[in-house]
XYZ file of C-alpha atoms in Angstrom:
329
model
C 0.000 0.000 0.000
C 1.238 3.505 -0.851
C 1.679 5.656 2.245
C 0.546 9.220 1.565
C 1.018 11.693 4.404
C -2.067 12.177 6.573
C -2.581 15.384 8.559
C -4.589 14.856 11.744
C -6.036 18.084 13.161
C -7.008 18.452 16.828
C -8.548 21.761 18.017
C -7.831 22.155 21.732
C -9.436 24.320 24.419
C -9.291 23.853 28.217
C -9.187 20.074 27.973
C -6.042 19.043 29.854
C -7.723 16.128 31.673
C -8.645 14.334 28.447
C -6.106 15.545 25.902
C -3.372 12.959 26.634
C -5.764 10.072 25.925
C -6.786 11.714 22.654
C -3.258 12.467 21.439
C -1.812 9.112 22.501
C -4.563 7.329 20.563
C -3.349 9.199 17.472
C 0.395 8.671 17.996
C -0.298 4.943 18.515
C -1.784 4.551 15.029
C -0.601 1.596 12.985
C -0.503 3.997 10.032
C 2.709 5.779 10.959
C 3.033 8.468 8.264
C 1.161 11.212 10.102
C 1.602 14.838 10.939
C -0.452 15.837 13.975
C -1.457 19.469 14.400
C -2.681 20.622 17.804
C -4.250 24.071 17.819
C -4.466 25.597 21.290
C -7.472 27.909 20.953
C -6.591 30.312 23.766
C -6.762 27.814 26.636
C -6.563 29.262 30.156
C -6.139 26.088 32.247
C -2.635 24.974 31.286
C -3.745 22.993 28.236
C -1.442 25.051 26.000
C 1.635 24.002 27.967
C 0.409 20.398 27.904
C 0.247 20.592 24.093
C 3.894 21.650 24.030
C 4.872 18.772 26.343
C 3.030 16.265 24.179
C 4.809 17.632 21.101
C 8.090 16.891 22.863
C 7.099 13.212 23.051
C 6.601 12.748 19.303
C 8.286 14.625 16.475
C 5.206 14.299 14.285
C 3.272 16.730 16.527
C 3.185 20.465 15.786
C 1.470 22.996 18.036
C -0.049 26.360 17.182
C -1.280 28.783 19.843
C -3.947 31.366 19.035
C -6.500 33.616 20.678
C -9.804 31.948 21.414
C -12.000 31.894 18.343
C -13.808 28.565 18.434
C -13.305 25.132 16.931
C -13.903 26.244 13.342
C -11.234 28.935 13.444
C -8.793 26.451 14.997
C -9.499 23.869 12.309
C -9.131 26.459 9.554
C -5.765 27.573 10.934
C -4.545 23.983 10.964
C -5.775 23.401 7.408
C -3.723 26.392 6.248
C -0.590 24.714 7.664
C -1.428 21.132 6.660
C 1.038 19.270 4.437
C -0.762 15.937 4.151
C -2.373 14.691 0.983
C -5.277 13.597 3.181
C -6.783 15.231 6.260
C -8.560 13.832 9.314
C -9.901 15.435 12.485
C -10.166 14.276 16.083
C -11.960 16.221 18.817
C -9.781 16.668 21.886
C -12.081 14.820 24.313
C -12.515 11.824 21.985
C -10.160 8.980 21.077
C -9.654 6.515 18.226
C -8.808 2.875 17.635
C -5.137 2.147 16.755
C -5.978 1.029 13.203
C -8.463 3.781 12.285
C -6.311 5.669 9.795
C -4.933 2.465 8.322
C -8.488 1.282 7.671
C -9.478 4.631 6.168
C -6.487 4.733 3.833
C -7.042 1.133 2.764
C -10.656 1.995 1.963
C -9.668 5.011 -0.124
C -7.092 3.056 -2.111
C -9.086 -0.144 -2.528
C -12.253 1.580 -3.741
C -10.521 4.453 -5.577
C -12.441 7.221 -3.821
C -11.392 10.589 -2.443
C -12.950 10.100 1.009
C -13.651 7.328 3.493
C -15.433 7.115 6.820
C -15.548 4.683 9.726
C -18.406 4.168 12.158
C -18.464 5.751 15.616
C -19.924 5.069 19.006
C -20.663 7.313 21.977
C -19.668 6.826 25.598
C -20.952 8.877 28.531
C -18.891 10.272 31.403
C -19.372 7.057 33.406
C -18.136 4.873 30.548
C -21.582 3.619 29.549
C -22.286 3.119 25.831
C -25.015 5.332 24.344
C -27.328 4.430 21.442
C -25.724 4.664 18.002
C -26.408 7.948 16.222
C -25.782 6.320 12.853
C -26.173 2.603 12.225
C -22.844 1.240 10.911
C -22.887 -0.845 7.722
C -22.213 -4.577 7.972
C -19.617 -4.395 5.195
C -17.843 -1.642 3.216
C -20.219 0.283 0.980
C -19.474 2.967 -1.605
C -22.011 5.796 -1.464
C -22.531 8.206 -4.358
C -22.578 11.896 -3.448
C -26.271 12.244 -4.262
C -27.172 9.278 -2.047
C -24.982 10.593 0.761
C -26.820 13.906 0.600
C -30.134 12.083 0.812
C -28.955 10.124 3.851
C -27.871 13.332 5.601
C -31.192 15.042 4.915
C -33.085 12.017 6.221
C -30.972 12.085 9.412
C -29.429 8.706 8.662
C -25.976 9.820 7.482
C -22.910 10.816 9.490
C -21.855 14.415 8.881
C -18.924 14.361 11.328
C -15.490 15.100 9.848
C -13.924 13.221 12.756
C -14.944 9.854 11.325
C -13.602 10.701 7.876
C -10.397 10.938 5.860
C -10.661 13.322 2.908
C -8.259 14.512 0.232
C -6.932 17.890 1.346
C -7.308 19.654 -2.009
C -11.098 19.225 -1.787
C -11.388 21.595 1.190
C -12.411 25.136 0.188
C -10.592 28.146 1.599
C -12.001 29.174 4.978
C -13.594 25.759 5.115
C -15.394 25.729 8.471
C -17.852 28.550 9.299
C -16.404 30.576 12.175
C -18.751 31.336 15.067
C -21.260 28.639 14.115
C -22.245 25.255 15.500
C -23.386 22.364 13.305
C -20.249 23.355 11.380
C -19.471 19.856 10.107
C -22.825 19.589 8.356
C -22.384 23.100 6.937
C -19.053 22.229 5.323
C -19.864 18.673 4.258
C -22.972 19.574 2.251
C -20.944 22.272 0.482
C -18.237 19.727 -0.358
C -20.475 16.818 -1.363
C -20.978 17.813 -5.024
C -17.193 17.589 -5.445
C -16.679 14.375 -3.482
C -18.646 12.156 -5.885
C -18.164 8.943 -3.856
C -17.416 8.031 -0.219
C -16.668 4.556 1.097
C -18.278 3.788 4.459
C -16.534 1.175 6.606
C -18.243 -0.915 9.302
C -15.840 -0.738 12.250
C -16.698 1.632 15.105
C -13.166 2.996 15.259
C -13.978 6.512 16.526
C -15.108 6.937 20.127
C -17.096 10.035 21.049
C -16.794 10.977 24.723
C -20.089 12.611 25.600
C -18.954 15.284 28.046
C -21.923 17.303 29.335
C -21.487 21.008 28.675
C -19.037 20.629 25.775
C -19.825 22.462 22.533
C -23.524 22.002 21.720
C -24.251 19.455 24.448
C -26.800 20.745 26.912
C -25.906 21.015 30.578
C -29.563 21.464 31.676
C -33.041 22.018 30.307
C -32.793 25.782 30.643
C -29.783 25.986 28.330
C -30.714 26.881 24.762
C -27.773 26.251 22.471
C -27.445 28.371 19.370
C -26.921 25.089 17.486
C -30.693 24.935 16.894
C -30.709 28.261 15.058
C -27.563 27.288 13.140
C -29.260 24.050 12.079
C -32.192 26.021 10.661
C -29.830 28.306 8.730
C -27.958 25.272 7.412
C -31.255 23.768 6.270
C -31.927 26.887 4.200
C -28.398 26.750 2.763
C -28.660 23.074 1.798
C -31.988 23.733 0.081
C -30.119 25.999 -2.332
C -27.429 23.376 -2.918
C -30.063 20.745 -3.611
C -31.880 22.954 -6.126
C -28.609 23.497 -7.977
C -27.046 20.020 -7.843
C -29.705 17.490 -6.764
C -33.119 18.804 -7.867
C -34.642 15.351 -7.463
C -34.094 15.727 -3.696
C -36.062 18.976 -3.294
C -38.928 17.407 -1.333
C -36.447 15.706 0.985
C -34.672 19.044 1.507
C -38.042 20.634 2.315
C -38.748 17.889 4.846
C -35.323 18.539 6.390
C -36.081 22.251 6.761
C -39.404 21.552 8.471
C -37.793 19.025 10.795
C -35.044 21.451 11.856
C -37.603 24.181 12.589
C -39.662 21.810 14.716
C -36.516 20.891 16.654
C -35.868 24.589 17.260
C -39.393 25.144 18.568
C -39.231 22.070 20.791
C -36.072 23.323 22.514
C -36.323 27.116 22.716
C -37.238 28.245 26.271
C -40.804 29.502 26.426
C -39.498 32.787 27.833
C -37.785 33.431 24.476
C -40.902 32.783 22.384
C -41.719 36.480 22.170
C -42.748 39.003 19.532
C -39.377 40.761 19.718
C -37.504 37.535 18.879
C -37.282 37.934 15.100
C -35.723 34.521 14.458
C -38.462 32.745 16.407
C -41.193 34.742 14.645
C -39.620 33.907 11.284
C -39.795 30.185 12.022
C -43.447 30.300 13.013
C -44.226 32.369 9.918
C -42.418 29.802 7.728
C -44.491 26.957 9.188
C -47.706 28.876 8.522
C -46.749 29.714 4.927
C -45.737 26.142 4.164
C -48.462 24.319 6.087
C -50.327 22.957 3.068
C -47.138 21.795 1.345
C -46.119 19.960 4.512
C -49.529 18.301 4.832
C -49.173 16.930 1.289
C -45.668 15.589 1.963
C -45.221 11.840 1.646
C -41.966 12.029 3.634
C -42.992 13.878 6.786
C -44.529 11.566 9.386
C -47.978 12.052 10.846
C -46.289 13.095 14.100
C -44.243 15.713 12.208
C -47.415 17.037 10.590
C -49.250 17.187 13.913
C -46.453 19.179 15.549
C -46.233 21.408 12.467
C -49.955 22.189 12.641
C -49.999 22.863 16.375
C -46.870 25.016 16.304
C -48.302 27.017 13.422
C -51.510 27.676 15.398
C -50.371 28.171 19.005
C -46.642 27.639 19.527
C -46.400 28.893 23.127
C -49.439 26.912 24.265
C -48.050 23.740 22.657
C -44.716 24.196 24.416
C -46.431 24.586 27.789
C -48.412 21.389 27.215
C -45.264 19.651 26.012
C -43.390 20.699 29.171
C -46.198 19.318 31.362
C -46.177 16.039 29.441
C -42.380 15.670 29.875
C -42.629 16.095 33.658
C -45.410 13.559 34.177
C -44.485 10.681 36.559
């Protein structure tokens, strides 16, 4: 097997308790031809110094320190310094199996594709496995770009860049949207028309450590992450991509937009469902304008349609009833 250089990018912020496990899982890879870029995104807890110490353990590690700007800005900085023909990402609280990058490179070369992905699992803070977000295939499968888009819009595909290895020249300049969550989906749907084919491998070689309070993960019911608004904006963006490149998927893209708006309305605190919240009012207005189209949809479920109808009529009242139902014994 040819051994192209792989750049592995790890954005780092105030994560000193978990970073060694993450980095050591990368340096232990059976695929040895790696460069590992750690980007310290303005850490204040000593993580930056830890990055430098870890770099001293392995000559393949490079460290960049920057002011805090978020995961996307850290990833973009690393991409601008990447030398590898292929690029992978690992989040600093996660870890990977020793053969992950070997499997990904084998998949790319065997199936002659420009990108490959492995399956992932999730583990909570007590070490308990969580339900699979995406069901892994039973054997390698090559997915055409159009089909991959469909799977993403039906919430069956994996949009994470951490499970993937992708040819570096396919990344656009300023790849990840700075200041946004749901950034992986945002970039992947923009890249899909150029990817053409992705091979999906069955092994769960990437381990997500579900740390409450990290990124978009909610610490309590009163926390309203901006990820829900970003997901709605991404749904509008992908609708334009679909119209241009995959017009046969327009109804699926519409379904995706409705679904993301319902998710927003199911999570926004009732106290923020006010007339002076323009984003909230825009979502309710969208549901009202598109009610009949949604009712005719063969893709939206009856439950989706019921929530759509009730949110279009009385969103605040529905949320109050929903909150009561969730707290029933």
